[in-house]
Coordinates of N, CA, C and O in Angstrom, one line a residue:
M1 N 12.6 -24.5 23.6 CA 10.8 -24.2 23.3 C 10.3 -23.5 22.0 O 11.1 -22.5 22.5
T2 N 9.6 -24.0 21.3 CA 9.1 -23.5 20.3 C 8.0 -22.9 20.9 O 6.9 -22.9 21.1
D3 N 8.1 -21.3 20.4 CA 6.9 -20.2 20.6 C 6.0 -20.2 19.2 O 6.4 -20.5 18.6
T4 N 4.6 -20.2 20.0 CA 3.6 -20.2 19.0 C 3.3 -18.8 18.6 O 2.5 -18.0 19.6
V5 N 3.2 -18.2 16.8 CA 2.4 -17.0 16.8 C 1.3 -17.1 16.0 O 1.4 -17.9 14.8
D6 N 0.6 -16.3 16.1 CA -0.9 -16.3 15.5 C -0.6 -14.7 14.7 O -0.7 -14.0 15.7
F7 N -0.7 -15.0 13.7 CA -0.1 -13.4 12.8 C -1.0 -13.0 11.9 O -1.7 -13.8 11.2
W8 N -2.3 -12.0 12.0 CA -3.4 -11.7 11.7 C -2.7 -10.4 10.4 O -2.1 -9.5 10.9
F9 N -2.9 -10.8 9.2 CA -2.6 -9.5 8.3 C -3.8 -9.3 7.4 O -4.6 -10.1 7.3
D10 N -4.1 -8.2 6.4 CA -4.3 -8.1 5.5 C -3.5 -7.3 4.5 O -2.9 -6.4 5.1
P11 N -3.2 -7.8 3.1 CA -2.4 -7.5 2.3 C -2.3 -6.1 2.2 O -1.2 -5.6 1.6
L12 N -3.1 -5.0 2.7 CA -3.5 -3.7 2.4 C -2.4 -2.6 2.9 O -2.0 -1.8 2.7
C13 N -2.4 -3.0 4.2 CA -1.9 -2.7 5.3 C -0.2 -2.6 5.3 O 0.5 -3.4 5.4
P14 N 0.5 -1.6 4.7 CA 2.1 -1.1 5.1 C 2.3 -1.8 6.3 O 3.5 -2.4 6.4
W15 N 1.8 -1.4 7.1 CA 1.9 -1.5 8.6 C 2.3 -3.4 9.0 O 2.9 -3.6 9.7
A16 N 1.1 -4.0 8.8 CA 1.1 -5.5 9.1 C 2.2 -6.0 7.6 O 2.8 -7.1 8.7
W17 N 2.5 -5.0 6.8 CA 3.8 -6.0 5.7 C 5.6 -5.7 6.8 O 5.8 -6.4 6.4
M18 N 5.1 -4.3 7.6 CA 6.5 -4.3 7.6 C 6.6 -5.2 9.0 O 7.2 -5.8 9.3
T19 N 5.4 -5.5 9.9 CA 5.9 -6.7 11.0 C 5.7 -7.8 10.6 O 6.3 -8.3 11.1
S20 N 5.2 -8.4 9.4 CA 5.4 -9.7 8.9 C 6.7 -10.0 8.2 O 7.5 -10.9 8.4
R21 N 7.1 -8.9 7.8 CA 9.2 -8.7 7.0 C 9.5 -9.2 8.5 O 11.4 -9.8 8.7
W22 N 9.5 -8.3 9.7 CA 9.9 -8.8 10.9 C 10.3 -10.1 11.6 O 10.9 -10.9 12.0
M23 N 8.5 -10.7 11.4 CA 8.5 -12.2 11.6 C 8.9 -12.9 11.0 O 9.4 -13.9 11.5
G24 N 9.3 -12.8 9.8 CA 10.1 -13.8 9.0 C 11.7 -13.4 9.2 O 12.2 -15.0 9.5
E25 N 11.9 -12.5 9.7 CA 13.9 -12.4 10.3 C 14.2 -13.1 11.7 O 14.4 -14.2 12.0
V26 N 12.5 -13.2 12.3 CA 12.8 -13.7 13.7 C 12.9 -15.4 13.6 O 13.3 -16.2 14.2
Q27 N 12.0 -15.7 12.5 CA 12.3 -17.4 11.9 C 13.4 -18.2 11.9 O 13.4 -18.8 12.1
Q28 N 14.4 -16.7 11.6 CA 15.6 -17.4 11.2 C 16.3 -17.6 12.6 O 17.8 -18.1 12.3
V29 N 16.3 -16.7 13.1 CA 17.4 -16.5 14.4 C 16.0 -17.2 15.9 O 17.2 -17.4 16.5
R30 N 15.4 -17.6 15.9 CA 14.6 -17.8 16.9 C 13.2 -19.1 16.4 O 13.0 -19.5 15.4
E31 N 13.1 -20.2 17.8 CA 12.2 -21.0 17.6 C 11.2 -20.9 17.3 O 10.5 -20.3 18.7
V32 N 10.7 -20.3 16.3 CA 9.0 -20.0 16.2 C 8.3 -20.8 15.5 O 8.4 -20.6 13.9
D33 N 6.7 -21.1 15.3 CA 5.9 -21.5 14.3 C 5.2 -20.1 14.1 O 4.6 -20.0 15.1
V34 N 4.7 -20.0 13.5 CA 3.5 -19.0 12.9 C 2.6 -19.6 12.1 O 2.6 -19.7 10.8
N35 N 1.5 -19.0 12.5 CA 0.1 -19.2 12.0 C -0.6 -18.0 10.9 O 0.0 -16.7 12.1
W36 N 0.1 -18.0 10.0 CA -0.7 -16.7 9.0 C -2.0 -16.7 9.1 O -2.6 -18.1 8.0
R37 N -3.1 -15.5 9.3 CA -4.3 -15.3 9.5 C -4.4 -14.4 9.3 O -4.5 -13.2 8.9
I38 N -5.8 -14.2 8.4 CA -6.6 -12.9 8.0 C -7.4 -12.1 9.3 O -8.0 -13.2 9.5
I39 N -7.2 -10.9 9.2 CA -7.7 -10.0 9.6 C -8.4 -8.9 8.6 O -7.8 -8.2 7.7
S40 N -9.4 -8.5 8.1 CA -9.9 -7.6 6.9 C -10.1 -6.4 7.3 O -11.1 -5.8 8.7
L41 N -9.6 -5.1 6.8 CA -9.8 -4.0 7.0 C -11.0 -3.3 6.5 O -11.6 -2.8 7.0
G42 N -11.9 -3.9 5.8 CA -12.7 -4.0 5.3 C -14.1 -4.3 6.1 O -15.3 -3.3 6.6
I43 N -13.6 -5.7 6.8 CA -14.5 -5.7 7.8 C -14.6 -4.6 9.1 O -15.4 -4.2 10.1
L44 N -13.1 -4.4 9.6 CA -13.1 -3.9 11.0 C -13.5 -2.4 10.2 O -14.2 -1.7 11.9
N45 N -13.3 -1.7 9.8 CA -14.2 -0.7 9.0 C -15.3 -0.5 8.3 O -15.5 0.6 7.6
E46 N -16.2 -1.4 8.8 CA -17.4 -1.7 8.0 C -18.4 -0.5 7.9 O -19.2 -0.4 7.2
N47 N -18.4 -0.3 9.5 CA -19.0 1.3 9.6 C -18.2 2.4 9.6 O -19.3 3.3 10.3
N48 N -17.3 2.2 9.3 CA -16.1 3.7 8.8 C -15.6 4.2 7.6 O -14.3 3.7 7.1
P49 N -16.6 4.2 6.7 CA -16.1 3.9 5.0 C -15.0 4.7 4.6 O -14.4 4.3 3.9
D50 N -14.8 5.6 5.6 CA -13.6 6.7 4.8 C -12.4 6.6 5.8 O -11.7 6.7 4.9
N51 N -12.4 5.1 6.5 CA -11.0 4.9 7.1 C -10.5 3.8 6.0 O -10.7 2.6 6.9
H52 N -10.5 3.8 5.1 CA -10.1 2.4 4.0 C -8.9 2.8 3.3 O -8.6 4.0 2.9
H53 N -8.2 2.2 2.8 CA -7.1 2.2 1.8 C -7.9 2.4 0.4 O -6.9 2.8 -0.4
M54 N -8.7 2.0 0.1 CA -9.5 1.5 -1.3 C -11.0 1.6 -0.6 O -11.1 2.0 0.7
G55 N -11.8 1.9 -1.6 CA -13.2 1.3 -1.5 C -13.8 0.8 -0.6 O -13.0 -0.4 -0.9
H56 N -15.2 0.7 0.3 CA -14.9 -0.8 0.9 C -14.9 -2.1 0.1 O -14.5 -3.2 0.3
G57 N -15.9 -2.0 -1.2 CA -15.6 -3.3 -1.9 C -14.2 -4.0 -2.4 O -14.0 -5.1 -2.3
E58 N -13.3 -3.0 -2.7 CA -12.5 -3.0 -3.1 C -11.4 -3.5 -2.4 O -10.3 -4.1 -2.1
S59 N -11.6 -2.6 -0.9 CA -10.4 -3.4 0.2 C -10.4 -4.8 0.7 O -10.0 -5.3 1.4
M60 N -11.9 -5.4 0.1 CA -12.1 -6.9 0.5 C -11.7 -7.8 -0.6 O -11.3 -9.0 -0.3
W61 N -11.5 -7.3 -1.8 CA -10.5 -8.0 -2.9 C -9.3 -9.1 -2.5 O -9.7 -10.1 -2.9
L62 N -8.3 -8.5 -1.9 CA -6.9 -9.3 -1.7 C -7.8 -10.0 -0.7 O -7.2 -11.5 -0.7
V63 N -8.2 -9.9 0.2 CA -8.4 -11.6 1.4 C -9.3 -12.3 1.3 O -9.4 -13.3 1.2
R64 N -10.0 -12.0 0.0 CA -11.3 -12.9 -0.4 C -10.2 -14.0 -1.3 O -10.0 -14.8 -1.3
V65 N -9.5 -13.0 -2.1 CA -9.0 -13.9 -3.3 C -7.7 -15.1 -2.0 O -8.0 -15.7 -2.5
V66 N -7.1 -14.8 -1.3 CA -6.3 -15.2 -0.2 C -7.1 -16.4 0.3 O -6.7 -17.6 0.4
E67 N -8.3 -15.9 1.2 CA -9.3 -17.0 1.6 C -9.7 -18.2 0.6 O -9.7 -19.3 1.3
A68 N -10.1 -17.4 -0.6 CA -10.4 -18.2 -1.8 C -9.2 -19.7 -1.9 O -9.7 -20.9 -1.9
A69 N -7.9 -19.1 -2.3 CA -7.2 -19.8 -2.4 C -6.4 -20.9 -1.2 O -6.4 -22.1 -1.1
A70 N -6.8 -20.6 0.0 CA -6.4 -21.2 1.5 C -7.6 -22.5 1.2 O -7.0 -23.4 1.5
Q71 N -8.5 -21.9 0.6 CA -9.8 -23.0 1.0 C -10.1 -24.6 0.1 O -9.9 -25.6 0.3
K72 N -9.5 -23.6 -1.0 CA -9.4 -25.0 -2.4 C -7.8 -25.3 -2.7 O -8.0 -26.2 -3.4
Q73 N -7.3 -24.6 -2.3 CA -5.8 -24.7 -2.7 C -4.9 -25.6 -1.7 O -3.3 -26.4 -1.7
G74 N -5.4 -24.8 -0.4 CA -4.3 -25.3 1.3 C -4.1 -23.9 1.6 O -3.8 -23.0 1.3
D75 N -3.6 -24.4 2.9 CA -4.2 -23.0 4.2 C -2.2 -22.0 3.6 O -2.1 -21.3 4.1
E76 N -1.0 -23.4 2.9 CA 0.1 -22.7 2.6 C 0.3 -21.7 2.0 O 0.9 -20.6 2.0
Y77 N -0.9 -21.4 1.0 CA -1.2 -20.1 0.0 C -1.4 -19.3 0.6 O -1.9 -18.0 -0.1
R78 N -2.2 -19.0 1.9 CA -2.0 -17.6 2.6 C -1.2 -16.9 2.5 O -1.1 -16.0 2.2
K79 N 0.4 -17.6 3.2 CA 1.0 -16.8 3.3 C 2.1 -16.8 1.7 O 3.0 -15.5 1.7
K80 N 1.8 -17.6 0.9 CA 2.4 -17.3 -0.6 C 1.7 -16.3 -1.4 O 2.7 -15.7 -1.4
L81 N 0.2 -16.3 -1.2 CA -0.2 -15.1 -1.6 C 0.1 -13.9 -1.2 O -0.1 -12.8 -1.6
Y82 N -0.2 -13.7 0.3 CA 0.3 -12.5 1.2 C 1.7 -12.1 0.8 O 1.8 -11.1 0.5
D83 N 2.9 -12.9 0.3 CA 4.2 -12.3 0.2 C 4.4 -11.9 -1.1 O 4.6 -10.5 -1.3
A84 N 3.2 -12.4 -2.1 CA 3.5 -12.0 -3.6 C 2.7 -10.8 -3.3 O 3.1 -10.0 -4.0
M85 N 1.6 -10.4 -2.8 CA 0.6 -9.5 -2.9 C 0.8 -8.4 -2.6 O 1.4 -6.8 -3.0
G86 N 1.5 -8.5 -1.2 CA 2.4 -7.5 -0.2 C 3.8 -6.9 -1.0 O 3.8 -5.9 -1.3
T87 N 4.5 -8.1 -1.7 CA 5.7 -7.4 -2.4 C 5.4 -6.3 -3.7 O 5.7 -5.5 -4.0
R88 N 4.0 -6.7 -4.0 CA 3.5 -5.8 -5.4 C 3.2 -4.5 -4.7 O 3.2 -3.7 -5.0
R89 N 2.2 -4.5 -3.7 CA 1.2 -3.7 -3.0 C 2.4 -2.5 -2.4 O 2.5 -1.4 -2.8
H90 N 3.4 -3.0 -1.6 CA 4.2 -2.5 -0.9 C 5.5 -1.6 -1.2 O 5.4 -0.3 -1.7
P91 N 6.7 -2.7 -1.5 CA 7.8 -2.1 -2.0 C 7.4 -1.8 -3.2 O 8.4 -0.8 -3.9
G92 N 6.6 -2.8 -4.1 CA 6.3 -2.6 -5.6 C 5.6 -1.2 -5.9 O 6.2 -0.7 -7.0
G93 N 4.9 -0.8 -4.6 CA 4.1 0.5 -5.2 C 2.9 0.1 -6.0 O 2.4 1.3 -6.8
M94 N 2.3 -0.8 -6.5 CA 1.5 -1.4 -7.2 C 0.1 -0.8 -6.4 O -0.1 -0.8 -5.4
G95 N -0.9 -0.7 -7.2 CA -2.4 -0.4 -6.5 C -2.9 1.1 -6.7 O -3.3 1.5 -7.2
G96 N -2.0 1.6 -5.4 CA -1.9 2.8 -5.3 C -3.5 3.2 -5.0 O -4.7 2.7 -4.4
D97 N -4.0 4.6 -5.9 CA -5.3 4.5 -6.4 C -5.9 4.0 -7.5 O -7.5 4.2 -7.9
E98 N -5.5 3.2 -8.2 CA -6.1 2.5 -9.4 C -6.5 0.9 -8.8 O -6.1 0.9 -7.6
S99 N -6.6 0.6 -9.8 CA -7.5 -1.2 -9.4 C -6.2 -2.6 -9.1 O -5.1 -2.0 -9.2
L100 N -6.6 -2.9 -7.5 CA -5.7 -4.0 -7.3 C -5.9 -5.3 -8.3 O -5.5 -6.4 -7.8
L101 N -6.8 -5.4 -9.5 CA -7.1 -6.2 -10.0 C -5.5 -7.0 -10.6 O -4.8 -8.3 -10.2
P102 N -4.3 -6.1 -11.1 CA -3.4 -6.3 -11.6 C -2.4 -7.2 -10.5 O -1.3 -8.0 -11.0
I103 N -2.6 -6.7 -9.1 CA -1.8 -7.2 -8.2 C -2.3 -8.5 -7.9 O -1.3 -10.1 -7.9
I104 N -3.3 -8.8 -8.1 CA -4.2 -10.0 -7.7 C -3.4 -11.3 -9.0 O -3.1 -12.1 -8.7
E105 N -3.8 -11.1 -10.0 CA -3.3 -11.5 -11.2 C -2.1 -12.2 -11.6 O -1.6 -13.4 -11.8
E106 N -1.3 -11.2 -10.7 CA 0.4 -11.5 -11.0 C 0.2 -12.4 -10.1 O 1.6 -13.3 -10.0
S107 N 0.1 -11.9 -8.9 CA 0.1 -12.8 -7.3 C -0.2 -14.5 -7.7 O 0.4 -15.4 -7.6
L108 N -1.6 -14.6 -8.3 CA -2.1 -15.8 -8.7 C -1.1 -16.1 -9.5 O -0.2 -18.1 -9.3
A109 N -0.5 -16.4 -11.1 CA 0.7 -16.4 -11.5 C 2.0 -17.0 -10.7 O 2.7 -17.9 -11.3
E110 N 2.3 -16.0 -9.7 CA 3.4 -16.2 -9.1 C 3.6 -17.5 -8.3 O 4.5 -17.9 -8.4
V111 N 2.6 -17.9 -7.8 CA 2.5 -18.8 -6.6 C 2.0 -19.7 -7.6 O 1.7 -21.1 -6.6
G112 N 1.7 -20.0 -9.1 CA 1.2 -21.3 -9.4 C -0.3 -21.7 -9.9 O -0.8 -22.5 -9.7
L113 N -0.9 -20.5 -9.1 CA -2.2 -20.9 -8.7 C -3.0 -20.3 -10.1 O -3.2 -19.5 -10.7
P114 N -4.9 -21.4 -10.6 CA -5.6 -21.0 -11.6 C -6.1 -19.5 -11.5 O -6.5 -18.9 -10.8
A115 N -5.8 -18.7 -12.6 CA -6.3 -17.4 -12.7 C -7.6 -17.5 -12.8 O -8.3 -16.0 -12.3
E116 N -8.6 -18.8 -12.3 CA -10.1 -18.0 -11.7 C -9.9 -17.8 -10.8 O -11.1 -17.1 -10.7
L117 N -9.6 -18.0 -9.8 CA -9.3 -17.4 -8.6 C -9.3 -16.3 -8.4 O -10.1 -15.7 -7.0
A118 N -9.6 -15.2 -9.0 CA -9.4 -13.9 -8.7 C -10.8 -13.4 -9.1 O -11.3 -12.1 -8.3
A119 N -11.8 -14.3 -9.7 CA -13.2 -13.8 -9.6 C -13.6 -14.0 -7.9 O -14.3 -13.6 -7.9
A120 N -12.8 -14.6 -7.2 CA -13.6 -15.0 -6.0 C -13.1 -13.2 -5.1 O -14.1 -12.5 -4.2
K121 N -12.8 -12.0 -5.4 CA -12.6 -11.0 -5.5 C -14.1 -10.3 -5.0 O -14.5 -9.6 -4.3
D122 N -15.2 -10.7 -6.0 CA -16.3 -10.2 -5.8 C -17.5 -11.1 -5.4 O -18.6 -10.8 -5.3
S123 N -17.0 -12.0 -4.7 CA -17.6 -12.9 -4.0 C -17.7 -12.5 -3.0 O -16.8 -12.4 -2.0
T124 N -19.1 -12.8 -2.0 CA -19.1 -12.7 -0.8 C -19.2 -14.7 0.0 O -19.5 -14.6 1.4
E125 N -18.8 -15.4 -0.8 CA -18.7 -16.9 -0.5 C -17.8 -16.9 0.9 O -17.9 -17.7 1.5
Y126 N -17.0 -16.1 0.9 CA -15.6 -16.2 1.6 C -15.8 -15.2 3.0 O -14.9 -15.2 3.7
D127 N -16.6 -14.3 2.7 CA -16.8 -13.2 3.8 C -17.2 -14.0 5.6 O -16.6 -13.4 6.5
D128 N -18.2 -14.9 5.5 CA -18.4 -15.7 6.7 C -17.2 -15.9 7.3 O -17.0 -15.9 8.7
A129 N -15.7 -16.5 6.7 CA -14.5 -17.0 7.2 C -13.7 -15.6 7.3 O -13.3 -15.6 8.6
L130 N -13.7 -14.8 6.5 CA -12.8 -13.3 7.0 C -13.2 -12.8 8.1 O -12.8 -12.4 8.9
R131 N -15.0 -13.0 8.5 CA -15.4 -12.0 9.7 C -15.2 -13.6 10.6 O -14.8 -12.4 12.0
A132 N -14.7 -14.1 10.8 CA -14.7 -15.1 11.7 C -13.0 -14.8 12.3 O -12.5 -15.2 13.5
S133 N -12.5 -15.0 11.1 CA -10.9 -14.8 11.5 C -10.3 -13.7 11.8 O -9.7 -13.4 12.9
T134 N -11.1 -12.5 11.6 CA -11.2 -11.3 12.3 C -11.6 -11.1 13.7 O -11.2 -10.6 14.3
E135 N -13.0 -12.1 14.2 CA -13.3 -11.6 14.9 C -12.4 -12.8 15.9 O -12.6 -12.1 17.1
A136 N -11.5 -13.7 15.3 CA -10.7 -14.0 16.4 C -9.6 -13.4 16.9 O -9.1 -13.7 17.8
A137 N -9.1 -12.7 16.0 CA -8.4 -11.0 16.6 C -8.7 -10.5 17.4 O -7.7 -10.5 18.9
Q138 N -10.1 -10.0 17.3 CA -10.6 -9.4 18.1 C -10.5 -10.0 19.4 O -10.8 -9.7 20.4
K139 N -10.8 -11.5 20.0 CA -11.1 -12.0 20.5 C -10.1 -12.4 21.7 O -10.0 -12.0 23.1
V140 N -8.9 -12.4 20.7 CA -7.5 -12.2 22.0 C -6.5 -10.7 21.9 O -6.2 -10.8 22.9
A141 N -7.0 -9.9 20.7 CA -6.6 -8.7 21.3 C -7.3 -7.7 21.7 O -6.6 -6.4 22.0
G142 N -8.8 -7.8 21.8 CA -9.5 -6.4 21.7 C -10.1 -6.1 20.7 O -9.8 -6.5 19.4
K143 N -11.5 -5.4 21.2 CA -12.0 -4.9 20.0 C -11.5 -3.6 18.9 O -11.9 -3.6 18.3
D144 N -10.9 -3.0 20.0 CA -10.2 -1.3 18.9 C -9.0 -1.6 18.4 O -8.2 -0.9 18.8
I145 N -8.9 -2.8 18.2 CA -7.3 -2.8 17.2 C -7.5 -2.8 15.9 O -9.0 -2.5 15.3
G146 N -6.2 -3.1 14.7 CA -6.3 -2.7 13.8 C -5.3 -3.7 13.1 O -5.1 -4.9 13.7
T147 N -4.1 -3.5 12.1 CA -3.2 -4.1 11.8 C -2.1 -3.3 11.7 O -1.8 -2.5 11.9
P148 N -1.1 -4.4 12.4 CA -0.8 -5.7 12.1 C -1.5 -5.9 13.5 O -1.7 -5.3 14.8
C149 N -1.9 -7.3 13.9 CA -2.0 -7.9 15.1 C -1.7 -9.8 15.4 O -1.4 -10.2 14.7
I150 N -1.1 -9.7 16.6 CA -0.4 -10.7 16.6 C -0.5 -11.5 18.3 O -0.8 -10.4 19.1
A151 N -0.6 -12.6 18.3 CA -0.9 -13.3 19.8 C 0.4 -14.3 19.6 O 0.9 -15.5 18.9
V152 N 0.9 -14.2 20.6 CA 2.1 -14.9 21.3 C 2.3 -15.5 22.2 O 1.5 -15.7 23.5
N153 N 1.8 -16.9 22.1 CA 1.4 -18.1 22.6 C -0.1 -17.9 23.4 O -0.1 -18.1 24.6
G154 N -0.9 -17.5 22.8 CA -2.2 -17.3 22.7 C -2.4 -15.6 23.5 O -3.6 -15.8 23.8
V155 N -1.0 -14.8 23.6 CA -1.8 -13.7 24.4 C -1.9 -12.4 23.1 O -0.6 -12.4 22.5
G156 N -2.8 -12.1 23.0 CA -3.0 -11.2 21.5 C -2.5 -9.6 22.0 O -2.9 -9.0 22.8
F157 N -2.2 -8.9 21.0 CA -1.9 -7.6 21.1 C -2.0 -7.1 19.6 O -1.8 -7.7 18.4
F158 N -2.7 -5.6 19.3 CA -2.1 -5.0 18.5 C -0.5 -4.4 17.9 O 0.2 -3.9 18.9
G159 N -0.4 -4.7 17.0 CA 1.5 -4.2 16.7 C 2.4 -5.8 17.0 O 1.7 -6.7 16.7
P160 N 3.4 -5.4 17.0 CA 4.2 -3.9 17.3 C 4.4 -3.4 15.5 O 4.0 -3.9 14.8
V161 N 4.5 -2.0 15.6 CA 4.6 -1.4 14.5 C 5.7 -1.1 14.6 O 6.5 -0.4 14.7
F162 N 6.6 -1.4 13.1 CA 7.8 -0.5 12.9 C 8.1 0.2 11.5 O 7.4 -0.1 10.8
T163 N 9.4 0.9 11.4 CA 9.8 1.1 10.2 C 11.0 1.7 10.2 O 11.1 2.5 10.9
P164 N 12.0 0.8 9.6 CA 12.1 -0.1 9.0 C 12.0 -1.7 9.8 O 12.0 -1.4 11.1
A165 N 11.5 -2.8 9.0 CA 11.5 -3.9 9.6 C 12.5 -4.2 10.8 O 13.9 -4.2 9.8
P166 N 12.9 -4.6 12.1 CA 14.2 -5.4 12.4 C 14.7 -6.5 11.7 O 13.6 -7.0 11.5
K167 N 16.1 -6.7 11.1 CA 16.9 -7.6 10.9 C 17.6 -8.5 11.8 O 18.4 -8.1 12.5
G168 N 17.9 -9.6 11.2 CA 18.6 -10.4 12.3 C 18.8 -10.8 13.4 O 17.8 -10.7 14.1
E169 N 19.8 -10.7 14.6 CA 19.6 -10.7 16.0 C 18.8 -9.5 16.4 O 18.3 -9.7 17.5
E170 N 19.1 -8.7 15.8 CA 18.4 -7.1 16.4 C 16.9 -7.5 16.5 O 15.7 -7.6 17.4
A171 N 16.2 -8.5 14.9 CA 14.8 -8.9 15.4 C 14.5 -10.2 16.2 O 14.0 -9.7 16.8
G172 N 15.6 -11.0 16.6 CA 15.2 -11.9 17.8 C 15.1 -10.7 19.0 O 14.2 -11.7 19.6
R173 N 16.2 -10.3 19.6 CA 16.2 -9.3 20.7 C 15.0 -8.7 20.9 O 14.3 -8.7 21.8
I174 N 14.3 -7.9 19.5 CA 12.9 -7.8 20.2 C 11.8 -8.2 20.1 O 11.0 -8.3 21.0
W175 N 11.9 -10.0 19.6 CA 11.3 -10.9 19.5 C 11.3 -11.3 20.9 O 10.0 -11.6 22.0
D176 N 12.5 -11.4 22.0 CA 12.7 -11.9 23.2 C 11.9 -10.6 24.1 O 11.1 -11.2 24.7
A177 N 12.0 -9.4 23.9 CA 11.5 -8.6 24.3 C 10.1 -9.0 24.7 O 9.7 -8.5 25.2
A178 N 9.6 -9.0 23.2 CA 7.8 -9.4 23.1 C 7.2 -10.5 23.7 O 6.2 -10.4 24.8
L179 N 8.3 -11.7 24.0 CA 7.8 -12.9 24.8 C 7.9 -12.2 26.1 O 6.8 -12.7 26.9
T180 N 9.0 -11.1 27.0 CA 8.6 -10.8 27.9 C 7.0 -10.2 28.2 O 6.8 -10.3 29.5
L181 N 7.2 -9.0 27.5 CA 5.9 -8.6 27.7 C 4.3 -9.4 27.9 O 3.8 -9.1 28.4
A182 N 4.6 -10.4 26.7 CA 3.3 -11.2 26.5 C 3.2 -12.0 27.6 O 2.2 -12.6 28.5
S183 N 4.2 -12.4 28.5 CA 4.3 -13.3 29.4 C 3.3 -12.5 31.0 O 3.3 -13.0 32.3
Y184 N 3.3 -11.6 31.1 CA 2.6 -10.7 32.4 C 1.6 -10.3 31.9 O 0.9 -9.7 30.9
P185 N 0.4 -11.3 32.6 CA -0.7 -11.2 32.5 C -1.6 -9.6 32.5 O -2.6 -9.5 32.0
G186 N -1.0 -8.7 33.3 CA -1.5 -7.3 33.5 C -0.7 -6.6 32.2 O -1.2 -5.6 32.5
F187 N 0.2 -6.9 31.1 CA 0.4 -6.0 30.5 C -0.7 -5.7 29.3 O -1.2 -6.4 28.6
Y188 N -1.0 -4.4 28.9 CA -1.9 -3.9 28.1 C -1.6 -3.1 26.7 O -1.7 -3.6 25.4
E189 N -0.9 -2.5 27.2 CA 0.0 -1.3 26.2 C 0.6 -0.4 26.1 O 1.5 -0.2 27.2
L190 N 1.6 -0.2 25.3 CA 3.0 0.6 25.0 C 2.6 1.1 23.7 O 2.7 0.2 22.6
K191 N 2.7 2.3 23.5 CA 2.9 3.2 22.3 C 3.1 4.4 22.3 O 3.1 5.5 23.6
R192 N 3.5 4.8 21.4 CA 4.2 6.1 21.2 C 3.8 6.8 19.6 O 2.9 6.1 18.8
G193 N 4.0 8.3 19.6 CA 3.0 8.9 18.3 C 4.1 8.5 17.2 O 5.2 8.2 17.3
R194 N 3.4 8.0 16.3 CA 4.3 7.7 14.9 C 4.9 8.7 13.9 O 3.3 9.5 13.6
E195 N 5.7 9.5 13.7 CA 5.7 10.9 13.3 C 6.4 10.1 11.7 O 6.7 11.2 10.2
K196 N 6.6 9.2 11.0 CA 7.3 8.7 10.1 C 6.3 7.3 8.9 O 5.8 6.4 10.2
G197 N 6.4 7.5 8.0 CA 5.5 6.6 6.8 C 6.3 5.3 7.0 O 7.6 5.2 7.3
P198 N 6.1 4.2 6.0 CA 6.2 3.1 5.9 C 8.1 3.1 5.2 O 8.3 3.8 4.2
D199 N 9.0 2.4 5.7 CA 10.1 2.5 4.9 C 10.5 1.0 4.9 O 10.9 -0.2 6.0
F200 N 10.4 0.5 3.3 CA 10.4 -0.7 3.1 C 11.7 -1.1 3.0 O 11.6 -2.4 2.0
S201 N 13.0 -0.3 3.0 CA 14.2 -1.0 2.9 C 14.5 -2.3 3.5 O 14.0 -2.3 4.8

């Protein structure tokens, strides 16, 4: 049986990046279909401007460009651009307190998309779609979520959060456990304090 995952990401979030790498490992060892979707930290935190990786406007740049590419060039570019942007932002260390524009420009070039799509970073044209996708994550996982967020066969959760991301069959065993938890309708939360930062190894 093939399981279905909806995976919501914001390219700015290092924890979503780690979980996405786990999900890629799971796809190698289990029968899983993944739908890559956007959750916007900018929208989640629009009433809490201090809780941003960047300023409010700049926190919307990457997700706007990803959504514009998906609408204009095809849904597969959500994942392609996410991989390109995330590699530069997280293990690559680009962005930081500086502009995210080089990440956008280099990522568009890497996946073969026109450079003109970078202009979407400043456009509110895609914000309704980003808001709808973010609200879809909240609908399945709750209003008080962040990133990463996944839905397993329709059951949504915040997390899981890893550092570093599991690999190989270990990733598969953790996936099996996630399926077990998701299969119980009364399961809501499992959490412990996090004392380590992201390990991209």
